[in-house]
Structures are given as C-alpha cells and as structure tokens.
Amino acid sequence: MGGKQQDKDDEAYGKPVKYDPSFRGPIKNRSCTDVICCILFLLFILGYIVVGIVAWLYGDPRQVLYPRNSTGAYCGMGENKDKPYLLYFNIFSCILSTNIISVAENGLQCPTPQVCVSSCPEAPWTVEKNQFSQTVGEVFYTKNRNFCLPGVPWNMMVITSLQQELCPSFLLPSAPALGRCFPWTNVTLPALPGITNDTTIAQGISGLIDSLSARDISVKIFEDFAQSWYWILVALGVALVLSLLFILLLRLVAGPLVLVLILGVLGVLAYGIYYCWEEYRVLRDKGASISQLGFTTNLSAYRSVQETWLAALIVLAVLEAILLLVLIFLRQRIRIAIALLKEASKAVGQMMSTMFYPLVTFVLLLICIAYWAMTALYLATSGQPQYVLWASNISSPGCEKLPINTSCDPMAQPVNSSCPGLMCVFQGYSSKGLVQRSLFNLQIYGVLGLFWTLNWVLALGQCVLAGAFASFYWAFHKPQDIPTFPLISAFIRTLRYHTGSLAFGALILTLVQIARVILEYIDHKLRGVQNPVARCIMCCFKCCLWCLEKFIKFLNRNAYIMIAIYGKNFCVSAKNAFTLLMRNIVRVVVLDKVTDLLLFFGKLLVVGGVGVLSFFFFSGRIQGLGRDFKSPHLNYYWLPIMTSILGAYVIASGFFSVFGMCVDTLFLCFLEDLERNDGSLDRPYYMSKSLLKILGKKNEAPPDNKKRKK
C-alpha cells in the first residue's frame, strides 16, 4: 500500500525521466527558444539605447557637476575655465531666510548674486564708509579683490556698485566645498550691516557645511586610502586565496566539517536549553510570574518572569529534538548531500575558469548600472535654461512697476536700471517640449530597463555555469570525456540559442521586483498614517511579494539548469525542474540546508579571518614585522578594515555563488541519473563511486574496463 501511494504521489508531479540512448549530457544540436520573447527583449534594448541617445542630446549634466553663477554660466568651464569656484555675495541670505534642506534641494541656489572666482577669499573684509565715494577699481581691482560681477567698469562708484549688487559689501575667509566658497566656522565675524545674530550665522554656516560637505573628513579618508590601498589589495588577495582553498579542500574535509557544524548547532541548542532552565528555575523559586507583571510595552520586562524562559526552553527543546530526529532518520540523505559537495569541489577543481566567471558578471552588471545612471542623469537635466528678472528688494524706489520674475536675456541685463540690484538670473530648466513632457515615462522605462538587464545578466551567468558543470557530470570517464573549454562552449551556446528564455525568466522576476518597489514607495508615503489595519495589510502584501520573489528566483535558477542541459524553452524547463524536485523533495531540503550551513561557515571563515587580520595589522597591534611590513599611519584605521571586510565578503560571495550553482546543477543531474539509468551495461550510472556506494548501487561493469556505447 505504501509503495502504491508513493507511486501515486510521484505521478502527481510528473512521470520519471525515461532512458534516452542518445543523451550524452548538454545537447549540442538544439534550436532557438522563446523567440518571441527574444525579439521583444532586443526591441526593448533598442528602445533603451534610443532613450539614452535622446537623454544625451537634450540633457545637460553640467548643472549637477559644476556650480553656476547668477547668469547661468558654469564655473570652471568655457570663459570661466580659470574660475572653478562660486562665491555668494551674501551667503547669509540663504542661511537666515530659509532652511538648509531647501537650499540643498534647489541646487544651492540662493537669493543673492553669485560670481565665479579663481580662489576663495582668505581674509575677512568689509567696505568702509569712507570707501563709498571711491571707484570700484581703487577698492576692489587694485587690491586683488576680483569678486565683482563680470563687466563692472573700473570707474564705477563703489556706492553705486553696492546699490545695484554688482560687488560684494563684505568678504569672509572661505574654503571651497562642492565647488562653492563656504565661510570658515571658527573665524571671528566682522560687524556686518543688517546682520547681528552671530550665533545664528555661525550655526547656519556650520549646518550648511555639515549638511553638504565634510571636506576635512573627505580629505582624511582620501589620505587613508592613499596610504593603505596596497595593503587593502593584499587583504583582498588573502580573501581570494582562502575562498578558493576552502572550496577545493571540501573534497577532503566536507564530511568531517559538516559533522562538526551539525554537532556545533546541537551544542549551541543544548547550552541554550540549559541556560533557559537555570533562568526559569531561579525565577520560579522567586515566584516571579507574568500574572504579577501584566501587559506592558516594555519588552525587556518580560525577561524577569518565569513564563518567558519556559517558552524559550520549550522552543529550543523542540528544535533540538527535530534536529536529532533528522540526524537519525535522514542520515542517508545527509551522506548523499556530503558526497555531492565533494563532487562539486572536484568539478570546480577540473574547471578552475568557472571560479573567475563572476568577474564577467560583475563587469556586465557595472555596465548596466552605469548606463542607467548616466541616462537618468541626462534625462533629469534635460531642457533649455530659463532666466528671469530678480531684485533683492522689490519695494525699493524704481522697482515697483518692473516685471519681476519675467523672462529676460542674460546677455543684455539692465545693469543701469533705476531699480537697484535688478539682475537677469538663472531660474532653472524648462519643462516644455516632447522630451520634458515625457520625462517621467522615460525614467520609468529606464528603471524597467535597469531591472530587466540586471536580471538577464544574472540569468546568463547561472545558465552558463550550469552548462559547464553539467558537461562535467555527464562525462562518463572523468576527466577524459570532459569537453575542451566547457565554459566558453556553454557561454556561446547560451547566447546563441537561449537569449529569449533568459529574458523571459528575467522579465517575470523584474515585474515582481518592480511591484515590491512600488509597494515600498506606497508604504513610505503612508508611514505617518497610524492605522493598524492598513499597516497590517501592507505588511502582508510585502511579505507575500517577498516570498513570491524568492520562489521565482528558485524556480528560475533550476529552469536555467534544465535549459543548459536540454535546450528547451523556459516554461517546459521550469515545469520539468519543478516536478523533478518535487519527486525528491526530502533530498532537496536536506541538500539545501547542508549546503547553506557549509557556505555560511565558509563566508564566516573568510570574512572573519580577513577582518581579524586587518584589525590587528591596521591598528598596529602586530609588532616586529619589519619596516617593509609596518602598518601605515592612518586617521581612521577602521576605514581600511571595513573596506577589507566588505571586499572579502564580495569575493567570498562570488566564489561561493559559483560553488552553489555547481552543487545545484550536479544535484539535478544526479536525480535524473537515478531515473534514467539502472546500472546495467546499456544504462550505467554516471554518478561517482562514492554516491553509488552510499545508495547501495553499482554498475555491472567498472567504468575503466568498458566503453560507453556510441
């Protein structure tokens, strides 16, 4: 009865794979799959390129990279090539009249004249009353104070230039930050007309600089990287060697290492049970009960009641019991998982080029991200510059009837107008025109292109590696039967035949990820709404989409393996992979958890080892290494440590992702091998001798003494 029920369960997930005498591993004679999706993907990429060209033609990223003066001209470019810094005549007008965040969001545009200068002022200075009757040339130009607007004549009276705001009435010692001259925060401010709150001024300057730039910190960080970059590279090299050695040595230590890790988990759970029991016993003797505490939002208070520790003890005991039962009843499947890990280590050792394929994926991902970032930047800065009339005080005599905020020509601004300080200033970029009206839609197109291309690149890497590792498993005599250059062959085969299938799987994943992004945006906008029902619904939606994304990633990964082996379309490959895994669900769970545990330990070993070595080296705690190996003098020694740790994690993740793909590919091949073959002369198993021994199976003739039928 049990056998019949098992057969019915297997048939519910499809019939086992039948023997095919012509099958010799990844099929070479295959055709293009998912052609329609391939055409759509290529058309989308073509449109993505057109969007980039349009953005490049209409965009102007200089407004982000370079500061602008009052006329909209860029500092450090063109006629202002020798004047890279921007000086505000009265920076307090943008500090005292508005908040710092508003200034930053408006591109640091303040309601005061701005001029490009070759260097920032180095000393405080204020126009004296006896200088009002002198000329601009005598007060400014002859004293090397070249801070007036361009075109101010030498013989203009100082009082006139100040009234029309053509020259600054005071200067403060400043330092360049983000291409702009910001006053020092520790300078003694001179007496300034109309400005008396020195505390507010100092706080405003300090807040502006802290919000927009940390120049000193940036310089120190740059110095630290300049002093330690080669040692950081050494640390990354150590991470690379450790990752590679860990994977290659798994063929020798996989079994003992998995056993030690499992016993370690059992030991941690046992200690947790003991600790919870001790805490529970002490609180029980004291009579501390939850009935005395009642309900409280202070969660730390529950540590002082016996019921908390009793619940924790029960949970840990259940986990300990489950793990022990798994070890007892699933030990055979754990042995199979260990044997597959050893086989994966051998496969990686036979095809070392696969370990460095993540570099190709990284470069392609970098290209996709850089293209999207540049396109988005150019789109955001598209449009023609707009100029309007502006005056500092529209209630001044002569300014009442002037059309303030109307369009004007900056090349013919009325410097001699009766309105003091009237100027034609830059307002922004126009939103008129086809490109500007479609800006939002083009940005959405770019975001969709970013997600789709990134997911396609990741899918390409998975399918290529699966093709290479499948050729290893289905080689009857290893390594003699392994094809020459299996990685390159798999790469060419995947690009030639399966671009559409990869695009199909990537598109499904992209739609789910964009839905998650939209949901996160809505949640961010509704964060202030204190409605528990709405919050609960939002959390449920986010959780469901997260689970859906994880499932699609799992399904796509295995579908790409089947595509690499059989060359069928995405839907058929996904169905075959899913049914094959469901027919062996227990083995899937055991292998997945054992692999996760092992790779987690590997990452911990690599990242932790590099982190500890970096800490002792960069903090100067390792003595006696000699002059050539002496740690550099750093401002922030934690900076290269964190950089080394982050780099080690990236390197370890790249190496272990290849190993994980190898394990998954060999596992699917192993399951099909069990269903296809029976160990006879005509249908021998392709699996290793260790797997045959664990399963209690054998081939009728040793592989070394017979040849596979052609």
JSON list of C-alpha atoms in Angstrom, two decimals, residues 23 25-26 247 250-251 336-351 354-355 462-476 478 482-483 486 557-558 560-562 564-566 580-581 584 587-588 591-592 595 657-677 685-688 690-691 695:
[
{"chain": "A", "resi": 23, "resn": "PHE", "atom": "CA", "xyz": [21.63, 11.51, -24.41]},
{"chain": "A", "resi": 25, "resn": "GLY", "atom": "CA", "xyz": [24.94, 15.44, -21.43]},
{"chain": "A", "resi": 26, "resn": "PRO", "atom": "CA", "xyz": [24.19, 19.01, -22.61]},
{"chain": "A", "resi": 247, "resn": "ILE", "atom": "CA", "xyz": [36.18, 25.14, -1.96]},
{"chain": "A", "resi": 250, "resn": "LEU", "atom": "CA", "xyz": [35.93, 20.37, 0.57]},
{"chain": "A", "resi": 251, "resn": "ARG", "atom": "CA", "xyz": [36.62, 17.13, -1.28]},
{"chain": "A", "resi": 336, "resn": "ILE", "atom": "CA", "xyz": [24.36, 11.95, -0.21]},
{"chain": "A", "resi": 337, "resn": "ALA", "atom": "CA", "xyz": [24.48, 15.72, 0.29]},
{"chain": "A", "resi": 338, "resn": "ILE", "atom": "CA", "xyz": [28.07, 15.48, 1.57]},
{"chain": "A", "resi": 339, "resn": "ALA", "atom": "CA", "xyz": [29.06, 13.30, -1.39]},
{"chain": "A", "resi": 340, "resn": "LEU", "atom": "CA", "xyz": [27.56, 15.86, -3.81]},
{"chain": "A", "resi": 341, "resn": "LEU", "atom": "CA", "xyz": [29.52, 18.63, -2.08]},
{"chain": "A", "resi": 342, "resn": "LYS", "atom": "CA", "xyz": [32.72, 16.63, -2.58]},
{"chain": "A", "resi": 343, "resn": "GLU", "atom": "CA", "xyz": [31.79, 16.03, -6.22]},
{"chain": "A", "resi": 344, "resn": "ALA", "atom": "CA", "xyz": [31.17, 19.76, -6.69]},
{"chain": "A", "resi": 345, "resn": "SER", "atom": "CA", "xyz": [34.60, 20.50, -5.27]},
{"chain": "A", "resi": 346, "resn": "LYS", "atom": "CA", "xyz": [36.12, 18.10, -7.82]},
{"chain": "A", "resi": 347, "resn": "ALA", "atom": "CA", "xyz": [34.15, 19.74, -10.65]},
{"chain": "A", "resi": 348, "resn": "VAL", "atom": "CA", "xyz": [35.40, 23.18, -9.68]},
{"chain": "A", "resi": 349, "resn": "GLY", "atom": "CA", "xyz": [38.95, 21.82, -9.49]},
{"chain": "A", "resi": 350, "resn": "GLN", "atom": "CA", "xyz": [38.63, 20.42, -13.03]},
{"chain": "A", "resi": 351, "resn": "MET", "atom": "CA", "xyz": [37.24, 23.72, -14.39]},
{"chain": "A", "resi": 354, "resn": "THR", "atom": "CA", "xyz": [34.43, 28.89, -13.66]},
{"chain": "A", "resi": 355, "resn": "MET", "atom": "CA", "xyz": [35.63, 30.43, -10.37]},
{"chain": "A", "resi": 462, "resn": "GLN", "atom": "CA", "xyz": [23.65, 30.91, -13.99]},
{"chain": "A", "resi": 463, "resn": "CYS", "atom": "CA", "xyz": [22.86, 29.24, -17.31]},
{"chain": "A", "resi": 464, "resn": "VAL", "atom": "CA", "xyz": [26.49, 29.36, -18.50]},
{"chain": "A", "resi": 465, "resn": "LEU", "atom": "CA", "xyz": [27.81, 27.83, -15.28]},
{"chain": "A", "resi": 466, "resn": "ALA", "atom": "CA", "xyz": [25.08, 25.19, -15.32]},
{"chain": "A", "resi": 467, "resn": "GLY", "atom": "CA", "xyz": [26.07, 24.18, -18.86]},
{"chain": "A", "resi": 468, "resn": "ALA", "atom": "CA", "xyz": [29.72, 23.86, -17.86]},
{"chain": "A", "resi": 469, "resn": "PHE", "atom": "CA", "xyz": [29.07, 21.82, -14.71]},
{"chain": "A", "resi": 470, "resn": "ALA", "atom": "CA", "xyz": [26.51, 19.59, -16.43]},
{"chain": "A", "resi": 471, "resn": "SER", "atom": "CA", "xyz": [29.15, 18.66, -19.00]},
{"chain": "A", "resi": 472, "resn": "PHE", "atom": "CA", "xyz": [31.32, 17.52, -16.07]},
{"chain": "A", "resi": 473, "resn": "TYR", "atom": "CA", "xyz": [28.64, 15.28, -14.55]},
{"chain": "A", "resi": 474, "resn": "TRP", "atom": "CA", "xyz": [27.59, 13.65, -17.82]},
{"chain": "A", "resi": 475, "resn": "ALA", "atom": "CA", "xyz": [31.20, 12.85, -18.78]},
{"chain": "A", "resi": 476, "resn": "PHE", "atom": "CA", "xyz": [31.33, 9.05, -18.39]},
{"chain": "A", "resi": 478, "resn": "LYS", "atom": "CA", "xyz": [36.32, 11.86, -15.93]},
{"chain": "A", "resi": 482, "resn": "ILE", "atom": "CA", "xyz": [35.01, 16.49, -20.31]},
{"chain": "A", "resi": 483, "resn": "PRO", "atom": "CA", "xyz": [34.71, 18.77, -23.38]},
{"chain": "A", "resi": 486, "resn": "PRO", "atom": "CA", "xyz": [33.39, 23.80, -21.42]},
{"chain": "A", "resi": 557, "resn": "ARG", "atom": "CA", "xyz": [17.62, 29.02, -11.18]},
{"chain": "A", "resi": 558, "resn": "ASN", "atom": "CA", "xyz": [16.59, 25.40, -11.72]},
{"chain": "A", "resi": 560, "resn": "TYR", "atom": "CA", "xyz": [18.15, 27.69, -16.32]},
{"chain": "A", "resi": 561, "resn": "ILE", "atom": "CA", "xyz": [19.91, 24.45, -15.38]},
{"chain": "A", "resi": 562, "resn": "MET", "atom": "CA", "xyz": [17.42, 22.43, -17.43]},
{"chain": "A", "resi": 564, "resn": "ALA", "atom": "CA", "xyz": [21.53, 24.49, -20.26]},
{"chain": "A", "resi": 565, "resn": "ILE", "atom": "CA", "xyz": [21.20, 20.69, -20.38]},
{"chain": "A", "resi": 566, "resn": "TYR", "atom": "CA", "xyz": [18.29, 20.06, -22.75]},
{"chain": "A", "resi": 580, "resn": "LEU", "atom": "CA", "xyz": [11.79, 16.61, -10.69]},
{"chain": "A", "resi": 581, "resn": "LEU", "atom": "CA", "xyz": [12.48, 18.45, -7.44]},
{"chain": "A", "resi": 584, "resn": "ASN", "atom": "CA", "xyz": [12.65, 14.27, -4.47]},
{"chain": "A", "resi": 587, "resn": "ARG", "atom": "CA", "xyz": [16.57, 15.26, -0.70]},
{"chain": "A", "resi": 588, "resn": "VAL", "atom": "CA", "xyz": [16.11, 18.86, -1.90]},
{"chain": "A", "resi": 591, "resn": "LEU", "atom": "CA", "xyz": [20.89, 19.24, 0.43]},
{"chain": "A", "resi": 592, "resn": "ASP", "atom": "CA", "xyz": [19.75, 22.88, 0.54]},
{"chain": "A", "resi": 595, "resn": "THR", "atom": "CA", "xyz": [24.85, 23.50, 1.58]},
{"chain": "A", "resi": 657, "resn": "SER", "atom": "CA", "xyz": [27.83, 31.50, -5.68]},
{"chain": "A", "resi": 658, "resn": "VAL", "atom": "CA", "xyz": [29.72, 29.53, -8.33]},
{"chain": "A", "resi": 659, "resn": "PHE", "atom": "CA", "xyz": [30.08, 26.60, -5.94]},
{"chain": "A", "resi": 660, "resn": "GLY", "atom": "CA", "xyz": [26.38, 26.78, -5.03]},
{"chain": "A", "resi": 661, "resn": "MET", "atom": "CA", "xyz": [25.45, 26.74, -8.72]},
{"chain": "A", "resi": 662, "resn": "CYS", "atom": "CA", "xyz": [27.71, 23.73, -9.16]},
{"chain": "A", "resi": 663, "resn": "VAL", "atom": "CA", "xyz": [26.00, 21.86, -6.32]},
{"chain": "A", "resi": 664, "resn": "ASP", "atom": "CA", "xyz": [22.52, 22.62, -7.68]},
{"chain": "A", "resi": 665, "resn": "THR", "atom": "CA", "xyz": [23.48, 21.54, -11.20]},
{"chain": "A", "resi": 666, "resn": "LEU", "atom": "CA", "xyz": [25.08, 18.29, -10.07]},
{"chain": "A", "resi": 667, "resn": "PHE", "atom": "CA", "xyz": [22.09, 17.59, -7.85]},
{"chain": "A", "resi": 668, "resn": "LEU", "atom": "CA", "xyz": [19.59, 17.88, -10.72]},
{"chain": "A", "resi": 669, "resn": "CYS", "atom": "CA", "xyz": [21.85, 15.73, -12.89]},
{"chain": "A", "resi": 670, "resn": "PHE", "atom": "CA", "xyz": [22.11, 13.19, -10.05]},
{"chain": "A", "resi": 671, "resn": "LEU", "atom": "CA", "xyz": [18.31, 12.98, -9.72]},
{"chain": "A", "resi": 672, "resn": "GLU", "atom": "CA", "xyz": [17.90, 12.48, -13.47]},
{"chain": "A", "resi": 673, "resn": "ASP", "atom": "CA", "xyz": [20.69, 9.91, -13.46]},
{"chain": "A", "resi": 674, "resn": "LEU", "atom": "CA", "xyz": [18.76, 7.88, -10.89]},
{"chain": "A", "resi": 675, "resn": "GLU", "atom": "CA", "xyz": [15.60, 8.00, -13.02]},
{"chain": "A", "resi": 676, "resn": "ARG", "atom": "CA", "xyz": [17.26, 7.49, -16.41]},
{"chain": "A", "resi": 677, "resn": "ASN", "atom": "CA", "xyz": [19.65, 4.66, -15.64]},
{"chain": "A", "resi": 685, "resn": "TYR", "atom": "CA", "xyz": [25.08, 5.36, -13.86]},
{"chain": "A", "resi": 686, "resn": "TYR", "atom": "CA", "xyz": [27.16, 8.50, -14.43]},
{"chain": "A", "resi": 687, "resn": "MET", "atom": "CA", "xyz": [27.48, 9.32, -10.73]},
{"chain": "A", "resi": 688, "resn": "SER", "atom": "CA", "xyz": [30.68, 8.90, -8.75]},
{"chain": "A", "resi": 690, "resn": "SER", "atom": "CA", "xyz": [31.07, 7.28, -3.57]},
{"chain": "A", "resi": 691, "resn": "LEU", "atom": "CA", "xyz": [27.44, 8.08, -4.46]},
{"chain": "A", "resi": 695, "resn": "LEU", "atom": "CA", "xyz": [22.97, 4.29, -2.48]}
]
